[in-house]
Structure formats: structure tokens, C-alpha cells
CSV table of C-alpha atoms and ligand atoms in Angstrom, one decimal:
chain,number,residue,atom,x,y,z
A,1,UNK,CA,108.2,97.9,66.0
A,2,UNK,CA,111.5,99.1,67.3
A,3,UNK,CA,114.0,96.4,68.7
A,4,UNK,CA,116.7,97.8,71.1
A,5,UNK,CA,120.0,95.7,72.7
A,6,UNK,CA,119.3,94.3,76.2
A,7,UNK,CA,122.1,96.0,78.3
A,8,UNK,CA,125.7,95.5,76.7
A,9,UNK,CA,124.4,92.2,75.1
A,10,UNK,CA,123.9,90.9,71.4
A,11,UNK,CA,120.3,90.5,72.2
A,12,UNK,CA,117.4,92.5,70.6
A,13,UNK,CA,114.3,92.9,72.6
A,14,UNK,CA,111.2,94.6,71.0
A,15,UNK,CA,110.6,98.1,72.6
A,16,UNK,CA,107.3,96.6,74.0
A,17,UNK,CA,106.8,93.7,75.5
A,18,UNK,CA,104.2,91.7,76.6
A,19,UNK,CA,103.7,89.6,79.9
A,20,UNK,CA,101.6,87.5,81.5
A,21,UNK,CA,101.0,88.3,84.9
A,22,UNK,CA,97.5,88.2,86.1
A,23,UNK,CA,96.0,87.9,82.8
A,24,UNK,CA,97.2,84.3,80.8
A,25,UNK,CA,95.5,81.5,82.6
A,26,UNK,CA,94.5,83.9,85.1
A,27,UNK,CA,92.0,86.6,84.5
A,28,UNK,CA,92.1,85.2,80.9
A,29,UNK,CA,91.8,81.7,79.4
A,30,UNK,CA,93.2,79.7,76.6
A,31,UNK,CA,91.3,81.8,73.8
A,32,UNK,CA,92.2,85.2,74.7
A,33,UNK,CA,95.7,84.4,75.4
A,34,UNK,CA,96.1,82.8,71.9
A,35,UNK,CA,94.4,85.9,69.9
A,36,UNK,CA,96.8,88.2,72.2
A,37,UNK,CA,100.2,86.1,71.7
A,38,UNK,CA,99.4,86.3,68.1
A,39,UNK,CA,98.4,89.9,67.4
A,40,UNK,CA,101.8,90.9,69.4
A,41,UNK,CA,104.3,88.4,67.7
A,42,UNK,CA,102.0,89.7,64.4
A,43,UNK,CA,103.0,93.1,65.1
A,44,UNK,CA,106.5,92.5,66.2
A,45,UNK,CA,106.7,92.4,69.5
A,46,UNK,CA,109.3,89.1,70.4
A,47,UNK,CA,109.9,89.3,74.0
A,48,UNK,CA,107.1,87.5,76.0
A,49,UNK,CA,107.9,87.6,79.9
A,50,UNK,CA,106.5,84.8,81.9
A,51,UNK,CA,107.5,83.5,85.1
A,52,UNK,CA,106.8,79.7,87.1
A,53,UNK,CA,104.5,81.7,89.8
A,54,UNK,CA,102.1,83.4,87.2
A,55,UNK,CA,98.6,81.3,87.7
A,56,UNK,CA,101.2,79.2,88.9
A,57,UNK,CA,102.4,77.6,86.1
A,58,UNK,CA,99.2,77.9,84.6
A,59,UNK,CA,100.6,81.1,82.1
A,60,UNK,CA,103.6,79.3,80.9
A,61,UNK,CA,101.1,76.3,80.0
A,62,UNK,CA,98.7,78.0,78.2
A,63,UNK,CA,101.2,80.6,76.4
A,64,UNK,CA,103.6,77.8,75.5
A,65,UNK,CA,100.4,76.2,73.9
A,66,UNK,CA,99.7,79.2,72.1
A,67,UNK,CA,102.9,79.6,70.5
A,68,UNK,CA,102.5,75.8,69.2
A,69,UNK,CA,99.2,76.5,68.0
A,70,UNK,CA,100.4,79.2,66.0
A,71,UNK,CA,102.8,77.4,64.7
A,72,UNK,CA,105.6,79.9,65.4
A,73,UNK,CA,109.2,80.0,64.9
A,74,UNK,CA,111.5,79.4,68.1
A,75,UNK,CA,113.8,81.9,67.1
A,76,UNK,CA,111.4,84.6,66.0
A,77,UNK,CA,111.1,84.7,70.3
A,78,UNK,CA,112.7,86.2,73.1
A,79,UNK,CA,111.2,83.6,75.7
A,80,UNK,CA,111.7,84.9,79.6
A,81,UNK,CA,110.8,82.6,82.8
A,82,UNK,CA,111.3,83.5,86.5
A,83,UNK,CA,112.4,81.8,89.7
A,84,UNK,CA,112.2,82.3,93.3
A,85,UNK,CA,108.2,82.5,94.9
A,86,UNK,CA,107.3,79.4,96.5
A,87,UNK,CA,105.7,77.0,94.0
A,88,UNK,CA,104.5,75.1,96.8
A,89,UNK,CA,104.9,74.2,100.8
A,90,UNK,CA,108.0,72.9,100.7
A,91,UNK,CA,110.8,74.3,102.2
A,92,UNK,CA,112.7,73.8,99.5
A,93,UNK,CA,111.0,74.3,96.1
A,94,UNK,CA,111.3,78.5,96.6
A,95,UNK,CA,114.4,81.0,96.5
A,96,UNK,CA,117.5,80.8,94.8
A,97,UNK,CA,119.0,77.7,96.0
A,98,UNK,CA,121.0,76.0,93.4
A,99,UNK,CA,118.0,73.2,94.2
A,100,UNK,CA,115.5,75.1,93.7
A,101,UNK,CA,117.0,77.1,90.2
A,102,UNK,CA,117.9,73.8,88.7
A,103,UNK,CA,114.6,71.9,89.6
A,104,UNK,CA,112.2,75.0,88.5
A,105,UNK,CA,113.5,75.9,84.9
A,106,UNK,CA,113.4,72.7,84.1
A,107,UNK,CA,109.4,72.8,84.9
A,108,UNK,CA,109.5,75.8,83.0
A,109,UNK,CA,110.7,74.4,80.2
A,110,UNK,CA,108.3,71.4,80.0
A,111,UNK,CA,105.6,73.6,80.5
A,112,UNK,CA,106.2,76.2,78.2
A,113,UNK,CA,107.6,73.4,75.7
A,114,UNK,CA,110.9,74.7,74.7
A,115,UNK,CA,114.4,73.4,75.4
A,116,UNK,CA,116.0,77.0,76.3
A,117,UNK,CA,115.1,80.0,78.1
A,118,UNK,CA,116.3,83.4,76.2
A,119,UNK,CA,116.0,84.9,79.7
A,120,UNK,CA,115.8,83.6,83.4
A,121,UNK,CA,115.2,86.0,86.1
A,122,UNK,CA,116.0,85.8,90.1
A,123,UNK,CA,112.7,86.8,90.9
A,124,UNK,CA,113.7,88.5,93.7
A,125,UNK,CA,117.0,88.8,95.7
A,126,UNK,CA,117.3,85.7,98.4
A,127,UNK,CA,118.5,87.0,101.5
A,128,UNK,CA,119.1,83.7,102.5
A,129,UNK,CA,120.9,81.9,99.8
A,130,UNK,CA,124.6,83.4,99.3
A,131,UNK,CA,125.0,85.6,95.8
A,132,UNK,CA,128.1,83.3,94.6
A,133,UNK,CA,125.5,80.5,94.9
A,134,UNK,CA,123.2,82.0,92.7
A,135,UNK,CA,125.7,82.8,90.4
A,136,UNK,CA,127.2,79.5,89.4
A,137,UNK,CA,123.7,78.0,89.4
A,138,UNK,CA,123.1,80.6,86.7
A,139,UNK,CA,126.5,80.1,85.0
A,140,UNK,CA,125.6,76.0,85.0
A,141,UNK,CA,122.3,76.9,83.3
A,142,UNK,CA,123.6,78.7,81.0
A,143,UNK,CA,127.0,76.2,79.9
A,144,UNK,CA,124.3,73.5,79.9
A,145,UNK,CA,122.4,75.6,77.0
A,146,UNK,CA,119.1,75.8,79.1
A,147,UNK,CA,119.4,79.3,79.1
A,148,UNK,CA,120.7,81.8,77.5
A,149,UNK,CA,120.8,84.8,79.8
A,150,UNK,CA,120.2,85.8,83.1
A,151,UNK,CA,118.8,88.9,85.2
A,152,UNK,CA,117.4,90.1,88.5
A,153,UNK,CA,113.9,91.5,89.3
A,154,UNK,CA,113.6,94.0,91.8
A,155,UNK,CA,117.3,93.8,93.3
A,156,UNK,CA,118.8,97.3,94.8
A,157,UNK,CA,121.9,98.9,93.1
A,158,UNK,CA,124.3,97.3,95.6
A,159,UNK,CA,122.9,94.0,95.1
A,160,UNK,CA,123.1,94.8,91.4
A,161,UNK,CA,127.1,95.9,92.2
A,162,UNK,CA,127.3,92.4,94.0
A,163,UNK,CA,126.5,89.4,91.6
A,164,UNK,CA,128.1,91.6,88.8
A,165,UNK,CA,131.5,91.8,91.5
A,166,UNK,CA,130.9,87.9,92.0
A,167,UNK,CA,130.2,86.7,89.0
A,168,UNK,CA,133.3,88.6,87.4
A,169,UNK,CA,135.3,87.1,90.3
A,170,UNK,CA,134.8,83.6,89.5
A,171,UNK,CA,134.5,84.4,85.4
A,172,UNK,CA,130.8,83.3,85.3
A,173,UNK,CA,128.4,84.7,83.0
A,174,UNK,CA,127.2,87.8,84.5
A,175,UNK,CA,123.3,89.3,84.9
A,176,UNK,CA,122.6,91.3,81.3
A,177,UNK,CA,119.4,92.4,82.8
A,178,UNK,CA,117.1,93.5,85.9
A,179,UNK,CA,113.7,93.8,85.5
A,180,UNK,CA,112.2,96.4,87.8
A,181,UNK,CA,108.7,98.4,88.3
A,182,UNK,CA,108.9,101.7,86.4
A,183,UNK,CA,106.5,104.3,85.2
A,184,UNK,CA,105.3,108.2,85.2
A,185,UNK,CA,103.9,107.6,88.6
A,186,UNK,CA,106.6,105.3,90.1
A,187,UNK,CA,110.4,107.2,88.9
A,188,UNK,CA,111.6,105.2,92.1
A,189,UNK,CA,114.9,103.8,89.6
A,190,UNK,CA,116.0,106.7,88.3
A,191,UNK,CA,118.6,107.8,91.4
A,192,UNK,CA,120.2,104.9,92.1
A,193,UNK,CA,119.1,101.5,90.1
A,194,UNK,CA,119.5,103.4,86.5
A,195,UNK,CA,122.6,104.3,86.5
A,196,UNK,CA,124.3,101.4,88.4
A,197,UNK,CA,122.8,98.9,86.0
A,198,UNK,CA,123.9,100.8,83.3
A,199,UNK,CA,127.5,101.0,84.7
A,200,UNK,CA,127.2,97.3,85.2
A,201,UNK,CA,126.0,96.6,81.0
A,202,UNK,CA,123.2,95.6,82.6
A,203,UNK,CA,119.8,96.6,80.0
A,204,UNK,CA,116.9,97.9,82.1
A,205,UNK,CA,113.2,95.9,81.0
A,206,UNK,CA,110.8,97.3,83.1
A,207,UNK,CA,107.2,96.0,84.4
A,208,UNK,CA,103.9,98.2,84.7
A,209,UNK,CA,104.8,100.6,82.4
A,210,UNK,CA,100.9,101.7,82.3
A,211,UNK,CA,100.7,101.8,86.2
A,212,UNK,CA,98.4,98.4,85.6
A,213,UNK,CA,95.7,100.4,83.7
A,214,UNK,CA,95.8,103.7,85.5
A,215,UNK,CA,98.2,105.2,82.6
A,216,UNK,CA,95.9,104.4,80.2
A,217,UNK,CA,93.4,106.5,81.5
A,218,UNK,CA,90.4,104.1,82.1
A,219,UNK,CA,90.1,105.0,86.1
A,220,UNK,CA,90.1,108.6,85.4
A,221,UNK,CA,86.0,109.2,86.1
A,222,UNK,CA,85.4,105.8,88.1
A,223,UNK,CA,86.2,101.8,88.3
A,224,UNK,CA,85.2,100.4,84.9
A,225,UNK,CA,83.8,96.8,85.7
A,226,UNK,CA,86.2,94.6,83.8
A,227,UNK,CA,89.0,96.4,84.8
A,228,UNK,CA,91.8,94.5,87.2
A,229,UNK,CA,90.6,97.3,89.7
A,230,UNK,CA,87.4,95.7,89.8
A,231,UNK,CA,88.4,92.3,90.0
A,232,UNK,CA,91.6,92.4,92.7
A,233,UNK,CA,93.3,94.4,95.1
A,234,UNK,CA,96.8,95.2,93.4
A,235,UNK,CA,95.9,98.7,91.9
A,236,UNK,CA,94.6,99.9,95.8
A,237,UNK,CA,97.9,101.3,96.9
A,238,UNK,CA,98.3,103.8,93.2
A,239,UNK,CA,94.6,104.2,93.2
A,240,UNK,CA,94.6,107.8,94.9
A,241,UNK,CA,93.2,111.2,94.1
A,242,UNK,CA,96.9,112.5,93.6
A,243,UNK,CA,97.9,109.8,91.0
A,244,UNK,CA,94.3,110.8,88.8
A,245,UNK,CA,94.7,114.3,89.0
A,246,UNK,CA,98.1,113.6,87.7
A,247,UNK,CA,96.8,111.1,85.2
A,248,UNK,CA,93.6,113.3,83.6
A,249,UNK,CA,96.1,116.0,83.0
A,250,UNK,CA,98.3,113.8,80.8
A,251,UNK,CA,95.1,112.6,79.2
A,252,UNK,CA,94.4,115.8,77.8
A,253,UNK,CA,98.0,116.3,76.7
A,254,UNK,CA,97.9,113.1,74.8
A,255,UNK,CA,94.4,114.1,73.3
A,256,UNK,CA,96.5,117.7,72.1
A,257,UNK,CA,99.1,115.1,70.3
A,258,UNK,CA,96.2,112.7,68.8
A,259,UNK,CA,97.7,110.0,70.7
A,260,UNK,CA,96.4,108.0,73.8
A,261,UNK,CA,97.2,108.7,77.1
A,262,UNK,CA,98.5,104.9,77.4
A,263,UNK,CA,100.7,105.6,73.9
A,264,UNK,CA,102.0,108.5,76.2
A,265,UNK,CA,102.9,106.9,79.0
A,266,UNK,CA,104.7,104.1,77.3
A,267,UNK,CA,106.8,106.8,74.6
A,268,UNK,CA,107.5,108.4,78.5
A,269,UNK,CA,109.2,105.0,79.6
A,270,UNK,CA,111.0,104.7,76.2
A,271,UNK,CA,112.6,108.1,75.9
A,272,UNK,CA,115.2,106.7,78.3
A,273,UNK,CA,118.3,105.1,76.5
A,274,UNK,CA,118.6,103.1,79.3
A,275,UNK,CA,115.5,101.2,79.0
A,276,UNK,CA,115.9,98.2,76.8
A,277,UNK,CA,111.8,97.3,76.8
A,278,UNK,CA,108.7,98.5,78.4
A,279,UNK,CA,107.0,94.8,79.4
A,280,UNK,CA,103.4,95.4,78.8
A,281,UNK,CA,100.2,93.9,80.1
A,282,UNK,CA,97.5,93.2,77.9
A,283,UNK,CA,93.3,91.7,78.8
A,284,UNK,CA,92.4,92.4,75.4
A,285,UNK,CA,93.7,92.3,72.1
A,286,UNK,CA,92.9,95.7,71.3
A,287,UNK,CA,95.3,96.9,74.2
A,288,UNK,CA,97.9,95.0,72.3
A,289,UNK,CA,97.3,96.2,69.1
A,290,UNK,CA,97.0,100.2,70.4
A,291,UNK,CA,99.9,99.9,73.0
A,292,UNK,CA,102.4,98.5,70.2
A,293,UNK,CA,101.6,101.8,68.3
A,294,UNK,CA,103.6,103.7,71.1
A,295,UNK,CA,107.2,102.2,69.9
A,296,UNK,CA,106.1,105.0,66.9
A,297,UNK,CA,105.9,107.9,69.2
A,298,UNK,CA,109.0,110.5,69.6
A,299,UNK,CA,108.2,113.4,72.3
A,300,UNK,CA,109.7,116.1,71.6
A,301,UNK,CA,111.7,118.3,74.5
A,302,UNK,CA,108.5,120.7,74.6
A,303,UNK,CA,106.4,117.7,75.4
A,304,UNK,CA,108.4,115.9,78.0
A,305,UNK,CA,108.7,119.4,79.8
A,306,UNK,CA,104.9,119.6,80.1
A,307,UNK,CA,104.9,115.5,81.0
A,308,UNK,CA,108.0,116.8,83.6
A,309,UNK,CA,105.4,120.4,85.2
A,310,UNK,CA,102.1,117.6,85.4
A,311,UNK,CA,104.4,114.7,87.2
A,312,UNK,CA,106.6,116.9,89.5
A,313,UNK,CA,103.6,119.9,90.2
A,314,UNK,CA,101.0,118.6,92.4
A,315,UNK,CA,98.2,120.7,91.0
A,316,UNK,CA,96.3,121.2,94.3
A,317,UNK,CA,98.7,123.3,95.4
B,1,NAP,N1,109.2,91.1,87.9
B,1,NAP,C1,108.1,91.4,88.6
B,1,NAP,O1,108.1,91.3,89.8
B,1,NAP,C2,106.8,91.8,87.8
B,1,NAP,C3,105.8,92.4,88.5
B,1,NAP,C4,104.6,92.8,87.8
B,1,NAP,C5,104.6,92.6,86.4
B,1,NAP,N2,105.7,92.0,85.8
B,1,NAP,C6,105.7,91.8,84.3
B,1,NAP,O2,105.2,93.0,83.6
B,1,NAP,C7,104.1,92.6,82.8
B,1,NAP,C8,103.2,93.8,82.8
B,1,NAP,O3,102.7,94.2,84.1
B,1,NAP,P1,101.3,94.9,84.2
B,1,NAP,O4,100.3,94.0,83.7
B,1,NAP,O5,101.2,95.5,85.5
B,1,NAP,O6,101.5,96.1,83.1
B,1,NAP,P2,100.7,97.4,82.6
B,1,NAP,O7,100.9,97.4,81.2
B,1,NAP,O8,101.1,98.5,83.5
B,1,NAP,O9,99.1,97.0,82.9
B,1,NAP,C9,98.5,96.1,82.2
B,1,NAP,C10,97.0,96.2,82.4
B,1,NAP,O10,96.5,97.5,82.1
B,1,NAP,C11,95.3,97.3,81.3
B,1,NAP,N3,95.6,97.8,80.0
B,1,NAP,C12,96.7,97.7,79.2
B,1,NAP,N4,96.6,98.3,78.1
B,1,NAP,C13,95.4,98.9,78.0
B,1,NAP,C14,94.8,99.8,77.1
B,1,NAP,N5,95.4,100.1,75.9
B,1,NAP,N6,93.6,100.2,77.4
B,1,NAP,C15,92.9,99.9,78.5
B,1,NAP,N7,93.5,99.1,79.5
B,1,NAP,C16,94.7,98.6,79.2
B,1,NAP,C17,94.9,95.9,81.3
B,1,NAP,O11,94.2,95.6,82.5
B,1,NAP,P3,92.6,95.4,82.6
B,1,NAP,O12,92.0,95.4,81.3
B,1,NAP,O13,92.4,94.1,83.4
B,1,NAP,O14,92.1,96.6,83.4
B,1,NAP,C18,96.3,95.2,81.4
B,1,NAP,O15,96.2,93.9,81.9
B,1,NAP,C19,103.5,91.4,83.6
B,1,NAP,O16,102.7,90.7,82.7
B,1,NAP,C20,104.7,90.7,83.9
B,1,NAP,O17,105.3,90.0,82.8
B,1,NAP,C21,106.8,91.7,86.5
């Protein structure tokens, strides 16, 4: 494994990641989630991304328990929580309202079962709460040693520009890091997002770097059974004739380098200075244990022009 600094910070993140979403205590229980946690850590991966909505608190629970299980070291961890989807029908207990930051790491924490965050993320931006709020909520959390960084998820490059101007304003600690979606098939960052949060120190760690499965080339003939295609509706929208055309072309590149199309994908995502991690996702412990291998891949300039003809060229045309 390959460690890299997040942003401008001190802070080494492994080059892949692993998260939780939709797999720990959701598609998968306590078992897999334990043999998963500990192949990655085993294989040096140390940031694990988590956040209070996933299985509603349910992945925190049962990944906190793994890690105690396993018996493993607090500091060997980059531990990351999120805040801001409704964690239930009250008005309040959602957003970014100093309220609702201070009230939902501290379930975080209990459920997880650690006394600091290395990351907390504003799940999303809160149109209604004012940025400065958000800020010294963050700062607070951060003075009170609850966390140790911050970030955003999803927020535009002039909402980026903002809470960096704010917090510098009123000398708070500042966002190191936004987590947005980024991959072969979604390049949607690279214009605008990129290069502001790099101007702003901020380190890029990005989510569905495999497209959710469709990078790894598994829908490329049909809808294997035990795939999340099969068993929700979040891969519908990428799911199109375009995107596999696309994606059975890398396939055979990848089979011409002796690596997986998934290893591919992921060395794609990583060729960019500017990406701190790629934050896997993970059903089985095999994906783990293949996907790590990708933090060995280098693509040469030859190989990331033929990535660049599949990804720009629609080949029905
Ligand atoms: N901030 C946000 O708003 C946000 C949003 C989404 C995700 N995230 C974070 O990013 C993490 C990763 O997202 P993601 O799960 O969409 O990432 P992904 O790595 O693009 O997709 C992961 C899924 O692809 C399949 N897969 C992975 N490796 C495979 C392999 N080698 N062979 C075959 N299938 C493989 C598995 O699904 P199946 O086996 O079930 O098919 C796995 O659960 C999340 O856990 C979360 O921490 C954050």
C-alpha cells in the first residue's frame, strides 16, 4: 500500500480506502464486515469512511465492533464519520446546525466506540444553515479534540471557496478535504471542483471509484445475482448501453496489461496528484484483497491515451 497526504495536511491516507455504504450492516452482517475490516487494515489500507446515515448507524456499530474484535490499534486508523441526512423525523436532528453537528458526532462516537474522529464530513452543503455556522461548529469539534479534521461531500467549487474564505476570516480550522463522486465514467470534477480544492489545500478522497461494480466489469454480459444491481436501484441511472460499451473495452485493455479491469479503473483515479484516496466499496473480501493490489499499478502515458480514445470516443459512432 501507498499512503498519500490528505490535501496540504500532515495526514496520511492509504491510496485505497474502504467504506461502508450499503454493504456493513446493510447488504452485509457482522461476519463479513469483520473478515473485510481485517483483510484491508491487514493489507494496509487505514482510512475506513463511515458516516451516521449508513444502515443508519447500523455500519458504525458493527465496524466499530469489528475493529474491537480485532483488537486493533487506534492509531494504526484514519477513522471518518459524516453528518447532515436526517437521522430521524425531527426537525432538528438533520443538517448542519451547530445542534445537530454537536449532538450527531457524539452518537458517532459511542457507536463506533472511539473518543475522536480523524475525519468529519458535512455530508452535504446546508442551504439553510449559514457557512460561518458550520464553521465554528467544526472549529469547536475540533478544539474540544473530538475531531481531528474536517471536510465537505459533494459541495461546488464556490461553496468550497466559501467555508475556506469563512473559516480563514474568523481563524478557524479550515476543511482539509471534500469527498466527491469520481470515476472513468463520471470526470464531472475535473473543470471546476479539482482545481479549486487544490488551490484551497484541500486533498480530494473520492467515492465510487468502481462506478459501484460497473468498473469492475461484472455487468458487462448481464446482471449477476448478488450484485448491488440485483439487489437495489442505485446503479439504474449508469446502467446504460453507452457506459458498457465503454466499460468492455477497458476490460480488454486491462486483460492486454494482466491486470483487472477494476485494478484499471482504480490506477485511472490515482494517476491524479490531486487525489489523496480512492474510497472503495467492498461485499466480499476477495474484492478487498484484489482492489488493494491497484495502489501497485503505474499506467504508463501510452495506456492512459488508449483509457483517454475508449472514455472520450463513443464507439457507435
Ligand atoms: N459522500 C458520499 O455522498 C458518498 C456516496 C457514496 C459512497 N460514499 C463512500 O464511498 C464508498 C465506496 O462507494 P461504492 O460502494 O459506491 O464504491 P465502488 O468501489 O465504486 O463500488 C463498490 C461495489 O462494487 C462491487 N465491487 C467492488 N470491488 C469489486 C471487485 N473487485 N469485483 C467485483 N465487484 C466488486 C461491490 O458490489 P456488489 O458485490 O454488491 O456488486 C462493492 O460493494 C462508500 O462505502 C462510502 O464510504 C460516499
Amino acid at each position: 500500500m501507498k499512503y498519500r497526504n490528505l490535501g496540504n495536511s500532515g495526514l496520511k491516507v492509504s491510496e485505497i480506502a474502504l467504506g461502508a455504504w450499503l454493504t456493513y450492516g446493510s447488504s452485509e452482517g457482522a461476519e463479513t464486515t469483520h473478515q473485510c475490516i481485517e483483510a484491508a487494515v491487514a493489507n494496509g489500507i487505514n482510512y475506513i469512511d463511515l458516516a451516521d446515515i449508513y444502515a443508519r448507524g447500523e455500519a458504525e456499530c458493527l465496524v466499530g465492533d469489528a475493529i474491537q474484535k480485532l483488537g486493533l490499534r487506534r492509531q494504526d486508523l484514519v477513522l471518518a464519520s459524516k453528518v447532515y441526512w436526517p437521522m430521524s423525523g425531527n426537525v432538528n436532528d438533520r443538517g448542519l446546525s451547530r445542534k445537530h453537528i454537536m449532538e450527531s458526532v457524539e452518537g458517532s462516537l459511542r457507536r463506533i466506540g472511539t473518543d475522536y474522529l480523524d475525519l468529519y464530513f458535512c455530508h452535504r452543503y446546508d442551504p439553510q444553515t449559514p457557512v460561518e455556522e458550520v464553521v465554528r461548529a467544526m472549529d469547536d469539534l475540533v478544539h474540544q479534540g473530538k475531531i481531528l479534521y474536517w471536510g465537505t461531500s459533494t459541495w461546488s467549487a464556490a461553496q468550497l471557496e466559501a467555508v475556506v474564505g469563512s473559516a480563514r476570516l474568523v481563524n478557524a480550522y479550515r476543511p482539509q478535504v471534500e469527498q466527491p463522486r469520481y470515476n472513468m465514467l463520471d470526470r464531472h470534477i475535473e473543470p471546476a471542483i479539482m482545481p479549486t480544492a487544490v488551490q484551497q489545500g484541500m486533498g480530494l478522497v473520492v467515492f465510487s471509484p468502481l462506478a459501484q461494480g460497473l468498473l469492475t466489469g461484472k455487468y458487462n454480459d448481464d446482471i449477476p445475482e448478488d450484485s448491488r444491481a440485483a439487489k437495489s436501484s442505485w446503479l439504474d441511472r449508469d446502467l446504460t448501453e453507452e457506459n458498457i460499451t465503454k466499460v468492455r473495452r477497458l476490460t480488454a485493455l486491462a486483460a492486454e496489461l494482466d491486470i483487472t479491469v477494476a485494478q484499471l479503473a482504480l490506477a485511472w483515479v490515482l494517476r491524479r496528484p490531486e487525489i489523496s484516496a480512492a474510497i472503495t466499496g467492498a461485499s466480499k473480501v476477495r474484492h478487498v484483497l484484489s482492489n488493494i493490489k491497484a495502489a501497485e499499478v503505474e499506467l504508463s502515458p501510452g495506456v492512459l491515451a488508449k483509457i483517454e480514445e475508449i472514455l472520450v470516443n463513443d464507439p457507435r459512432y
